[in-house]
PDB file of C-alpha atoms and ligand atoms in Angstrom:
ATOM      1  CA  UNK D 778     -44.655  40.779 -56.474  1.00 32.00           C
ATOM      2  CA  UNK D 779     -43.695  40.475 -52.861  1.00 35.00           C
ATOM      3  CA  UNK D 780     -39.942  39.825 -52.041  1.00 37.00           C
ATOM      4  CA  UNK D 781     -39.848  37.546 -49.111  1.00 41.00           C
ATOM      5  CA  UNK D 782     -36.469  38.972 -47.473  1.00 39.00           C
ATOM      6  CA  UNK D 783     -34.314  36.250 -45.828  1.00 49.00           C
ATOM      7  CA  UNK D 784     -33.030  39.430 -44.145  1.00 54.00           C
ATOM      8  CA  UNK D 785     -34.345  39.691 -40.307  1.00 54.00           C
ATOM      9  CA  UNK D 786     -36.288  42.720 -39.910  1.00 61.00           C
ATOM     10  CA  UNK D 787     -33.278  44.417 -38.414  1.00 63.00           C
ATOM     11  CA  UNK D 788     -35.010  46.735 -36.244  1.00 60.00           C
ATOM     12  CA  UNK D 789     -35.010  44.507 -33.967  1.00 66.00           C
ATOM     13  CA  UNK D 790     -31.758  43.771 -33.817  1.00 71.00           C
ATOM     14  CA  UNK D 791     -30.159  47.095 -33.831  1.00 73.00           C
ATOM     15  CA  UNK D 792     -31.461  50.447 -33.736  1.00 77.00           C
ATOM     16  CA  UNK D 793     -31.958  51.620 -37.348  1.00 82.00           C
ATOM     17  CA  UNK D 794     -31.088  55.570 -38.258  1.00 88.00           C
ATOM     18  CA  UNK D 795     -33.053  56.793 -41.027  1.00 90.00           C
ATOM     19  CA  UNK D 796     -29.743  59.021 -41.871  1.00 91.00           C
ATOM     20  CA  UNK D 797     -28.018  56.050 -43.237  1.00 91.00           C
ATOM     21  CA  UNK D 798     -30.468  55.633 -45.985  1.00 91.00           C
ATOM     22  CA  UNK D 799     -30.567  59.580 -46.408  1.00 93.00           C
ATOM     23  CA  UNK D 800     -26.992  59.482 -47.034  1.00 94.00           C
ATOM     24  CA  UNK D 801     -26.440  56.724 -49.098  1.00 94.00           C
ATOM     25  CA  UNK D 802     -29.095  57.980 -51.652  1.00 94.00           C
ATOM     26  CA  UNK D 803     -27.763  62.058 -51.151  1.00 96.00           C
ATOM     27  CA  UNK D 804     -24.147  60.324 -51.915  1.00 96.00           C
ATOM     28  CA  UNK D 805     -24.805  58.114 -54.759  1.00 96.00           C
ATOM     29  CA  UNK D 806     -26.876  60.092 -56.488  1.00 96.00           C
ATOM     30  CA  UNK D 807     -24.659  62.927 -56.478  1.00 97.00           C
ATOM     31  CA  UNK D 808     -21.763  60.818 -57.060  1.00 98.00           C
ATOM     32  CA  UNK D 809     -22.934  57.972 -59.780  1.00 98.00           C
ATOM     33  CA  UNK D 810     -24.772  60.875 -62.156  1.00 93.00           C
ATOM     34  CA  UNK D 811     -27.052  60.110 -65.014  1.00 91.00           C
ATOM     35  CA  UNK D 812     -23.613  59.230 -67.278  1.00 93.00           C
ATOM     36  CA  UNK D 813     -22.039  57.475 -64.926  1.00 95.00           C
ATOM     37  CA  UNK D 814     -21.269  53.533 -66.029  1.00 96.00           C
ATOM     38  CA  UNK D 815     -22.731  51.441 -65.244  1.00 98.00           C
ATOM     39  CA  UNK D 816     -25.583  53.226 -65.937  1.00 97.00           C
ATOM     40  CA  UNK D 817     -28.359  53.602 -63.143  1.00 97.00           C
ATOM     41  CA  UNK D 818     -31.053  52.000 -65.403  1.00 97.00           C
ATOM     42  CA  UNK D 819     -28.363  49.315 -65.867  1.00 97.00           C
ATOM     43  CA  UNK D 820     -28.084  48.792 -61.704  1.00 98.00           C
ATOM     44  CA  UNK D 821     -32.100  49.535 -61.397  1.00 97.00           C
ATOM     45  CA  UNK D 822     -33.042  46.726 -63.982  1.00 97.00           C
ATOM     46  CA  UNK D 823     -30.944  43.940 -62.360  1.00 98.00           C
ATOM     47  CA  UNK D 824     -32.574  44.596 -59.018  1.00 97.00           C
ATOM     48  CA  UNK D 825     -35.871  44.828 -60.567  1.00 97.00           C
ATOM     49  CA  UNK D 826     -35.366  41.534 -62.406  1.00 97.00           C
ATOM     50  CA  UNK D 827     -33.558  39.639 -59.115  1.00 96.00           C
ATOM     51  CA  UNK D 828     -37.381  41.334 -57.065  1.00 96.00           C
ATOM     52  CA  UNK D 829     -39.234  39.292 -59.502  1.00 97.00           C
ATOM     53  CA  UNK D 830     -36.956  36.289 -58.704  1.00 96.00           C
ATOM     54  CA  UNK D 831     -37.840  36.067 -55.765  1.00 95.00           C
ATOM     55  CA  UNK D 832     -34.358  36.175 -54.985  1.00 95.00           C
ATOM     56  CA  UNK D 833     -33.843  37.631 -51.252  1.00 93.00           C
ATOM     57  CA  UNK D 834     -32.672  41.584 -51.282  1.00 92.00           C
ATOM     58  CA  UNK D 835     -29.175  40.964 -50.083  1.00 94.00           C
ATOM     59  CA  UNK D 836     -26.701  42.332 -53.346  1.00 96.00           C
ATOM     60  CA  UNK D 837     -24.491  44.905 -52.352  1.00 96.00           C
ATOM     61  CA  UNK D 838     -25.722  48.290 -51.941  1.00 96.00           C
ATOM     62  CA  UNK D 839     -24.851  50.817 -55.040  1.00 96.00           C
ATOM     63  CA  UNK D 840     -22.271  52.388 -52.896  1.00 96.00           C
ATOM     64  CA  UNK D 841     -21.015  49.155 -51.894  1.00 97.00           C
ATOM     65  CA  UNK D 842     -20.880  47.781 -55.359  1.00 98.00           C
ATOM     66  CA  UNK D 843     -19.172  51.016 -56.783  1.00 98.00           C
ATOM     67  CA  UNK D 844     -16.616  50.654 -54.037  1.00 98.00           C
ATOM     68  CA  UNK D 845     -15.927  46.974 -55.330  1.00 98.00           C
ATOM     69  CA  UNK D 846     -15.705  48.738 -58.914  1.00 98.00           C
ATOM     70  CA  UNK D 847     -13.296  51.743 -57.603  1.00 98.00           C
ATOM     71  CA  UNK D 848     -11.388  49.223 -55.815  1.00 98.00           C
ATOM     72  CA  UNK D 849     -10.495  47.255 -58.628  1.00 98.00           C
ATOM     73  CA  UNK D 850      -9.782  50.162 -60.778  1.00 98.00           C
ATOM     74  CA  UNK D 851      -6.937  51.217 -58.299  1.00 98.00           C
ATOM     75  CA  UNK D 852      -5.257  47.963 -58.404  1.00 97.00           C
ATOM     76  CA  UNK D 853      -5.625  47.916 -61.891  1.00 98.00           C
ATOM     77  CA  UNK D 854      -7.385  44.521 -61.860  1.00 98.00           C
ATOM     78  CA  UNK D 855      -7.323  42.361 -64.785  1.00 98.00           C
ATOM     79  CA  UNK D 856      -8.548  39.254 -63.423  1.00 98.00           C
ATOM     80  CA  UNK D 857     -11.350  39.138 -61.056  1.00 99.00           C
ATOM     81  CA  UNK D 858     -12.820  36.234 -59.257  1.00 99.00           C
ATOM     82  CA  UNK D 859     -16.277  36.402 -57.638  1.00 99.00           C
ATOM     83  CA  UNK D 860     -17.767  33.425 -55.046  1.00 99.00           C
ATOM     84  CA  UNK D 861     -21.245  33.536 -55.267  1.00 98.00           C
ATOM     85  CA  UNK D 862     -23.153  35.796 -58.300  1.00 98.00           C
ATOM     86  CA  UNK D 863     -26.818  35.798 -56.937  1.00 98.00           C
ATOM     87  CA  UNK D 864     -28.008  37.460 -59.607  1.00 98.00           C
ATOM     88  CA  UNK D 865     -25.191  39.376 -60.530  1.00 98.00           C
ATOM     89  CA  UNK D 866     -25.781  42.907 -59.491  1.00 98.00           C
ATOM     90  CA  UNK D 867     -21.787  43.181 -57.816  1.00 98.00           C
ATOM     91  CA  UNK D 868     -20.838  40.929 -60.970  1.00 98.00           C
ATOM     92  CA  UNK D 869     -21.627  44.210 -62.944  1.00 98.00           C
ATOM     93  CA  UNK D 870     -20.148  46.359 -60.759  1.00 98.00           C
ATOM     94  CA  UNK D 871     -16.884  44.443 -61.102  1.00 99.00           C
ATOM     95  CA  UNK D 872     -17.186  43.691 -64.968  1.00 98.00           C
ATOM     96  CA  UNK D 873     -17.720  47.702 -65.312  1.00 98.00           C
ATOM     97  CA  UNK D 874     -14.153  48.072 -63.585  1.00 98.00           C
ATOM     98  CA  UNK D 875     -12.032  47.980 -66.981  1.00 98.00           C
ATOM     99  CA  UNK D 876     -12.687  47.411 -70.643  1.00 97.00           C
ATOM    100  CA  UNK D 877     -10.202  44.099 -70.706  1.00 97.00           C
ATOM    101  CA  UNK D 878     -11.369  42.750 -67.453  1.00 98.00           C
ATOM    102  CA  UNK D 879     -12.010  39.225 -67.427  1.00 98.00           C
ATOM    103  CA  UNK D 880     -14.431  38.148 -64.022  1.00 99.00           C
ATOM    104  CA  UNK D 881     -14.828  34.085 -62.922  1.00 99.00           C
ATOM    105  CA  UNK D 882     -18.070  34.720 -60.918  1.00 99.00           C
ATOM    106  CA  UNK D 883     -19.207  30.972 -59.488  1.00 99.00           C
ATOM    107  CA  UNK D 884     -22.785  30.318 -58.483  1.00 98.00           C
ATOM    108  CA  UNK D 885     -24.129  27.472 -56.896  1.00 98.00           C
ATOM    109  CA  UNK D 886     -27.851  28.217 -58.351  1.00 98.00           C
ATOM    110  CA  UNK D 887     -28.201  27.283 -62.096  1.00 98.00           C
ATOM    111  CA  UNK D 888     -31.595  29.595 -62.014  1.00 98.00           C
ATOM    112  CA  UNK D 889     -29.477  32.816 -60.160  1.00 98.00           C
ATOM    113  CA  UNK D 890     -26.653  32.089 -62.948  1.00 98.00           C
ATOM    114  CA  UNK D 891     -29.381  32.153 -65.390  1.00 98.00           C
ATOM    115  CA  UNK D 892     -30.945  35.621 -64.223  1.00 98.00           C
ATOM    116  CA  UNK D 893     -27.281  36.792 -63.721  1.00 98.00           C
ATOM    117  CA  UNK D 894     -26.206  36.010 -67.109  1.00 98.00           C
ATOM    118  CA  UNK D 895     -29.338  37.976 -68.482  1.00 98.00           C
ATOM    119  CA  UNK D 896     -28.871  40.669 -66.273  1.00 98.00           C
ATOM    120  CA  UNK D 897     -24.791  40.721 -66.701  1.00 98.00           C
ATOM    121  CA  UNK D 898     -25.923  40.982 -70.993  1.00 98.00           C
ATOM    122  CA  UNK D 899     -28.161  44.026 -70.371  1.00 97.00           C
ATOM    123  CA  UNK D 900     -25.415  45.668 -68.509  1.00 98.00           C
ATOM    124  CA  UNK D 901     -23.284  45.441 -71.774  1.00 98.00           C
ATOM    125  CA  UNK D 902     -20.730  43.013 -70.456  1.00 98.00           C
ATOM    126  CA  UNK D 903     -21.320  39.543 -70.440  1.00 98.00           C
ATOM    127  CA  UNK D 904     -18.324  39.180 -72.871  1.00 98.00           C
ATOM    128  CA  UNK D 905     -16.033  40.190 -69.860  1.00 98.00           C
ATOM    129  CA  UNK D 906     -18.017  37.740 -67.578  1.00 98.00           C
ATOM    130  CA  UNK D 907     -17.404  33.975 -66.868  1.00 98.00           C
ATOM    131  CA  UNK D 908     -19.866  32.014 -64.642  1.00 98.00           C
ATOM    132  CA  UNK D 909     -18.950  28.478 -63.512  1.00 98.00           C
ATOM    133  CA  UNK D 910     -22.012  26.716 -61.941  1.00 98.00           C
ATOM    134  CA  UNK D 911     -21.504  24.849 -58.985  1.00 98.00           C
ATOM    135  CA  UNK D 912     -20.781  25.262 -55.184  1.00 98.00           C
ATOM    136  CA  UNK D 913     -17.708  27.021 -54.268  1.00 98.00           C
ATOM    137  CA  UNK D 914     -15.750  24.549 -52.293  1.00 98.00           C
ATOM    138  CA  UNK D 915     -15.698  22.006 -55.467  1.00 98.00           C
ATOM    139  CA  UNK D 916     -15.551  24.724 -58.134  1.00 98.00           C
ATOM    140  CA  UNK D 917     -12.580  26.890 -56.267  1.00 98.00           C
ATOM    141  CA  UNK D 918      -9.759  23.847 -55.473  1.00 98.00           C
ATOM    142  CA  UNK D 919     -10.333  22.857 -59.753  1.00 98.00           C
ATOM    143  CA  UNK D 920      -9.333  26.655 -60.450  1.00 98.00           C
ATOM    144  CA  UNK D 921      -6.362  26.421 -58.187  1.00 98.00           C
ATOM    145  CA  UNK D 922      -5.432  23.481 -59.960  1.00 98.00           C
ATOM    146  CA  UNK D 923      -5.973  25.129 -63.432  1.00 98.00           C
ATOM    147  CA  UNK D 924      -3.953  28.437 -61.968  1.00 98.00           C
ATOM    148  CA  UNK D 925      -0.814  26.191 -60.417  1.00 98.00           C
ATOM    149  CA  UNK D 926      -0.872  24.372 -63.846  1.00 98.00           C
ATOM    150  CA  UNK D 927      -0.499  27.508 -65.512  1.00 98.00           C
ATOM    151  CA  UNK D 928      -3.602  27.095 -67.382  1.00 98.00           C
ATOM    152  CA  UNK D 929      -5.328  30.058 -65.441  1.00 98.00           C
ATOM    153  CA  UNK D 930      -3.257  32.569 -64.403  1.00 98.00           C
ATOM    154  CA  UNK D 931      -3.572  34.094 -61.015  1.00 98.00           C
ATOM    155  CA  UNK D 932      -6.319  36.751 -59.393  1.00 98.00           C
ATOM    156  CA  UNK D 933      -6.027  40.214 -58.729  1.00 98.00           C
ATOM    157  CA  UNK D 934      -9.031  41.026 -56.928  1.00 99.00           C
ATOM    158  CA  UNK D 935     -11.397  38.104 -55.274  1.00 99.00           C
ATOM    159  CA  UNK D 936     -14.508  39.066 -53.481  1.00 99.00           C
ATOM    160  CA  UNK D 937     -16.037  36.150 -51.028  1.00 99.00           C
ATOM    161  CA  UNK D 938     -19.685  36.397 -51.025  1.00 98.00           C
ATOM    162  CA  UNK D 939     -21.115  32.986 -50.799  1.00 98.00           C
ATOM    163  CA  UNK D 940     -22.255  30.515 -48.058  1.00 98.00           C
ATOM    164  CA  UNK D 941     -20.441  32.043 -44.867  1.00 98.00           C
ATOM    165  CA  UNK D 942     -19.409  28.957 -42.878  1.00 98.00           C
ATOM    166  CA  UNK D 943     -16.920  28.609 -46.096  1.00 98.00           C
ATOM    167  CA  UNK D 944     -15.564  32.073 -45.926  1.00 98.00           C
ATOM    168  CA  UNK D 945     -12.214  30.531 -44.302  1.00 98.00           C
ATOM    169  CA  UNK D 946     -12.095  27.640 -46.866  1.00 98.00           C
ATOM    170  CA  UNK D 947     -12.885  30.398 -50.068  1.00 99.00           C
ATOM    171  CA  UNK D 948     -10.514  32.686 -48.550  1.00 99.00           C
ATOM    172  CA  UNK D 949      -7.559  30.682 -48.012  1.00 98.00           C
ATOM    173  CA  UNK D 950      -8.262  29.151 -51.563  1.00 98.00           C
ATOM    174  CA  UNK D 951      -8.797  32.761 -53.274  1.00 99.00           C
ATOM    175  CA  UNK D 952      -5.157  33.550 -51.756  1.00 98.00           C
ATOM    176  CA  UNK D 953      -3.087  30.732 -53.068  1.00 98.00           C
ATOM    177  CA  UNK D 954      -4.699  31.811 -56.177  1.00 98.00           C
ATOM    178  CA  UNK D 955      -4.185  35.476 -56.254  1.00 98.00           C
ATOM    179  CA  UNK D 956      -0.500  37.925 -57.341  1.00 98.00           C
ATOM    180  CA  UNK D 957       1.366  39.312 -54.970  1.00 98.00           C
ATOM    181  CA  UNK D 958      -0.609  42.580 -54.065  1.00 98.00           C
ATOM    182  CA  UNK D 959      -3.852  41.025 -54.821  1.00 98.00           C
ATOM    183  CA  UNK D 960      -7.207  42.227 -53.110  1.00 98.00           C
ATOM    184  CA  UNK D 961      -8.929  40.042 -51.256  1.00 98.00           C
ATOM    185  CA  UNK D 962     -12.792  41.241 -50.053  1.00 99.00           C
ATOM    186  CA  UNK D 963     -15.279  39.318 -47.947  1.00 98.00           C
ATOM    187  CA  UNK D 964     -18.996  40.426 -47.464  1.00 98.00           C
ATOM    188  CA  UNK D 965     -20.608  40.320 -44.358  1.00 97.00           C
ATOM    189  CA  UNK D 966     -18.163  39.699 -41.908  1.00 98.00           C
ATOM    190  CA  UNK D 967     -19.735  42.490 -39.622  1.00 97.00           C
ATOM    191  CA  UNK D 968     -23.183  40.601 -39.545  1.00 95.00           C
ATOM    192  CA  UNK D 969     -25.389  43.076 -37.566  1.00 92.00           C
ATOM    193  CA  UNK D 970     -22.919  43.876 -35.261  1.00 93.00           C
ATOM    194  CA  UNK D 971     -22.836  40.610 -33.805  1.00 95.00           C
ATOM    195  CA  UNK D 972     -19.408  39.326 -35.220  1.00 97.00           C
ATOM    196  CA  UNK D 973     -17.339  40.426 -31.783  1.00 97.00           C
ATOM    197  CA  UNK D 974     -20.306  38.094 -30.078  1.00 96.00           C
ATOM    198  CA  UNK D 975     -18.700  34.898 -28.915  1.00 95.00           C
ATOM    199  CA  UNK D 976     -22.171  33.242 -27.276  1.00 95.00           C
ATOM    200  CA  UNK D 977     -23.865  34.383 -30.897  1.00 94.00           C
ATOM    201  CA  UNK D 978     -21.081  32.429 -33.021  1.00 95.00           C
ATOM    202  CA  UNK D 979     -21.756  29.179 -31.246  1.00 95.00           C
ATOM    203  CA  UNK D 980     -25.901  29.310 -32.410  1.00 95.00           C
ATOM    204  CA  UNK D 981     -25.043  30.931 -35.446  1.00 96.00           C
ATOM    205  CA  UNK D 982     -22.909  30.095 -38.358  1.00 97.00           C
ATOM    206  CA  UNK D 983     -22.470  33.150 -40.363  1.00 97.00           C
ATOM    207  CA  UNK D 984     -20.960  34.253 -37.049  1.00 97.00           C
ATOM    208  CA  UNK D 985     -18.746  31.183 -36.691  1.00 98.00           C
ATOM    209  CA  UNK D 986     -17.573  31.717 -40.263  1.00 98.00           C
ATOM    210  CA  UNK D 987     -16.654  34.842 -40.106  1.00 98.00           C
ATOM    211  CA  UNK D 988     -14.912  35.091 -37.484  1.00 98.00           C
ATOM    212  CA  UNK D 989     -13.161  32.009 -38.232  1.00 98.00           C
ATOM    213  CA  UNK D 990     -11.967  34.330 -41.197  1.00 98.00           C
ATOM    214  CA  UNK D 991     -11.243  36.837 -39.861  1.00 98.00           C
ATOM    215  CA  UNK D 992      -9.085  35.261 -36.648  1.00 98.00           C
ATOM    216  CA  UNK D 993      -7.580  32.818 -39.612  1.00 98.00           C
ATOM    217  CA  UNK D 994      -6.632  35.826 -41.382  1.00 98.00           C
ATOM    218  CA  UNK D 995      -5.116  37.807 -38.065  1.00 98.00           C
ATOM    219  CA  UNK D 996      -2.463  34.626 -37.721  1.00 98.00           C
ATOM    220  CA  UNK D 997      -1.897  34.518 -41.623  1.00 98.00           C
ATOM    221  CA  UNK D 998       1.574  35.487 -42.747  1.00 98.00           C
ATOM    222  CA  UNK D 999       0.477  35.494 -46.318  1.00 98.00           C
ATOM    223  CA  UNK D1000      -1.817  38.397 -45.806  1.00 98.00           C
ATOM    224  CA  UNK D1001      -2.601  41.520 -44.099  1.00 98.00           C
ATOM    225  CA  UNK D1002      -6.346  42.611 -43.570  1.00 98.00           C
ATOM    226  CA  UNK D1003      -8.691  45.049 -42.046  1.00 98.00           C
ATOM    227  CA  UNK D1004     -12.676  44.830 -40.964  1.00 98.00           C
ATOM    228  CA  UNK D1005     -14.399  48.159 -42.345  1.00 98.00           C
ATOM    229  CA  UNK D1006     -17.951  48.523 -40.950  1.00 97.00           C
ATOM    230  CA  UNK D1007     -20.652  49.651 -43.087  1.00 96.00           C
ATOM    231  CA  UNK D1008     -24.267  50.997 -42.700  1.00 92.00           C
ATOM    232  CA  UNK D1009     -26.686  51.457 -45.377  1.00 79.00           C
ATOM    233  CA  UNK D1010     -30.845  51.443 -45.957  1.00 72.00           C
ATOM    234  CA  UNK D1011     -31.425  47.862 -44.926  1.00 73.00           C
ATOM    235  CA  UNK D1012     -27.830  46.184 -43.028  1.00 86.00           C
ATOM    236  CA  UNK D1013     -25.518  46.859 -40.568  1.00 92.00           C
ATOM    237  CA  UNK D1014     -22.374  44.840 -42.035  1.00 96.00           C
ATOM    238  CA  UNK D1015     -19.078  45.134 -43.159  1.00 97.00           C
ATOM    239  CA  UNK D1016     -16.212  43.706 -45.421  1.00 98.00           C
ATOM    240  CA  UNK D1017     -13.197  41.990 -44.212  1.00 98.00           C
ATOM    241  CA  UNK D1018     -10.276  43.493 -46.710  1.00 98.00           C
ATOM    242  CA  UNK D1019      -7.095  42.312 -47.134  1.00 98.00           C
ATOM    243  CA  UNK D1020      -3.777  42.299 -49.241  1.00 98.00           C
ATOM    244  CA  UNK D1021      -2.403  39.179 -50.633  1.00 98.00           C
ATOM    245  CA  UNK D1022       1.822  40.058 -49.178  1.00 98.00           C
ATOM    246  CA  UNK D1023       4.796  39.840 -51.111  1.00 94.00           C
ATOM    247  CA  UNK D1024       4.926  42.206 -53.763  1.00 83.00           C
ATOM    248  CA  UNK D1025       6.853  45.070 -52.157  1.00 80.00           C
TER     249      UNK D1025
HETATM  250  C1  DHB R2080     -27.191  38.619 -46.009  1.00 71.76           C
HETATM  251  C2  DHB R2080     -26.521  39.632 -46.648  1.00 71.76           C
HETATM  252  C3  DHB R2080     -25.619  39.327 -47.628  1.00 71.76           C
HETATM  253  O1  DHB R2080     -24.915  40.294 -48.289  1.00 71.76           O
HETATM  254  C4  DHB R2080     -25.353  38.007 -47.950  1.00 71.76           C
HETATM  255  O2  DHB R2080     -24.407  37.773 -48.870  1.00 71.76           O
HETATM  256  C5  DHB R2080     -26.033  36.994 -47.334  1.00 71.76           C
HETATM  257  C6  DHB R2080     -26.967  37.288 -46.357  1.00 71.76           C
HETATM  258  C7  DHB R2080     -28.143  38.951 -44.926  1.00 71.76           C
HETATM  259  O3  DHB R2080     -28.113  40.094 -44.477  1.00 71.76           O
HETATM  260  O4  DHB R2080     -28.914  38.067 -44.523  1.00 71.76           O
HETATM  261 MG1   MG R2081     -23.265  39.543 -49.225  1.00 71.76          MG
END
């Protein structure tokens, strides 16, 4: 089955170096080995399944995803919050993190939380997983309302990888629910290289909305952040990082 990419052919939007593949496949594969968890069948399957979906080829890439999963082992998350699932291939990254992990992944698509949910079950941890349907901006301000009436207690990690004209609105949300210390990531901030591209953000609002994040972020006193580019087989992107103050 074909997968129709919602991904521009991106050759023609910046030159593409067939070394970037090379080493993210060299890298992983020497660095996520046959026993490594989550197991590469594991990671192959939920790709596989999301192909058949129809679902466009835009998860994370492994190393990307085991970054998310490193990430939150050094912070020693317990309490992860993911905007947007797709079909949950950085959900299982995430989940893989820690034994008593517990990850709110929210996903507008009942179908993608569906396929997630499957996928998320394969992978052996479902139990650590739960997925609210519905679109970020209404699901996100009823957790903050569960978290500042003590009913949900606050986030250690968030990653924002949704709709991107929200990224602001998810963003500031995620940090009025998140510790002291807390990791905040958002995907895709780099956008082909076109996020420091003022006449692209007014045609374009992944542009606009990340850079509304990250200039929001830049003036935030509650945070402190950092753009990281990134390169792999098919993108040219990059995740907007930052620390939630106050615990030092
Ligand atoms: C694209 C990539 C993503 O990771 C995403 O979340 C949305 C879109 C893209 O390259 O089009
Ligand atoms: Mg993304």
């Amino acid at each position: 089955m074909s997968n129709p990419r919602t991904v521009p052919d991106v050759s023609q939007l910046f030159e593409v170096d067939p070394r970037w593949d090379a080493v993210e496949h060299y890298s992983f594969s020497h660095l996520h080995s046959s026993t490594a968890s989550p197991s590469n069948d594991v990671l192959t399957h939920a790709i596989k399944r999301q192909t058949e979906a129809n679902l466009p080829n835009i998860a994370v890439s492994p190393s990307q995803g085991k970054f998310l999963m490193l990430q939150a082992q050094m912070i020693r998350a317990e309490r992860i919050l993911e905007v947007g699932t797709l079909g949950g291939y950085s959900t299982i990254w995430l989940a893989s993190s820690r034994k008593n992990v517990k990850v709110t992944t929210v996903e507008i698509s009942e179908e993608n939380r569906k396929l997630a949910r499957a996928n998320l079950e394969q992978a052996g941890v479902l139990d650590r997983v739960e997925s609210l349907l519905g679109p970020g901006v209404e699901v996100l301000p009823k957790l903050l309302e569960e978290v500042k009436a003590g009913k949900r207690g606050t986030y250690d990690l968030v990653f924002i990888d949704a709709d991107k004209i929200n990224n602001w609105n998810y963003f500031d949300l995620a940090v009025q629910m998140s510790r002291p210390g807390a990791c905040i990531i958002v995907d895709n901030v780099v956008w082909r290289g076109l996020l420091a591209d003022e006449e692209e953000a007014k045609r374009n609002e992944n542009v606009r909305g990340s850079r509304t994040v990250v200039e929001n972020a830049g003036k935030d006193e509650r945070v402190d952040g950092v753009v990281m580019q990134m390169v792999d087989e098919k993108n040219y992107d990059g995740f907007l990082m930052a620390i939630v103050k106050g615990d030092d």
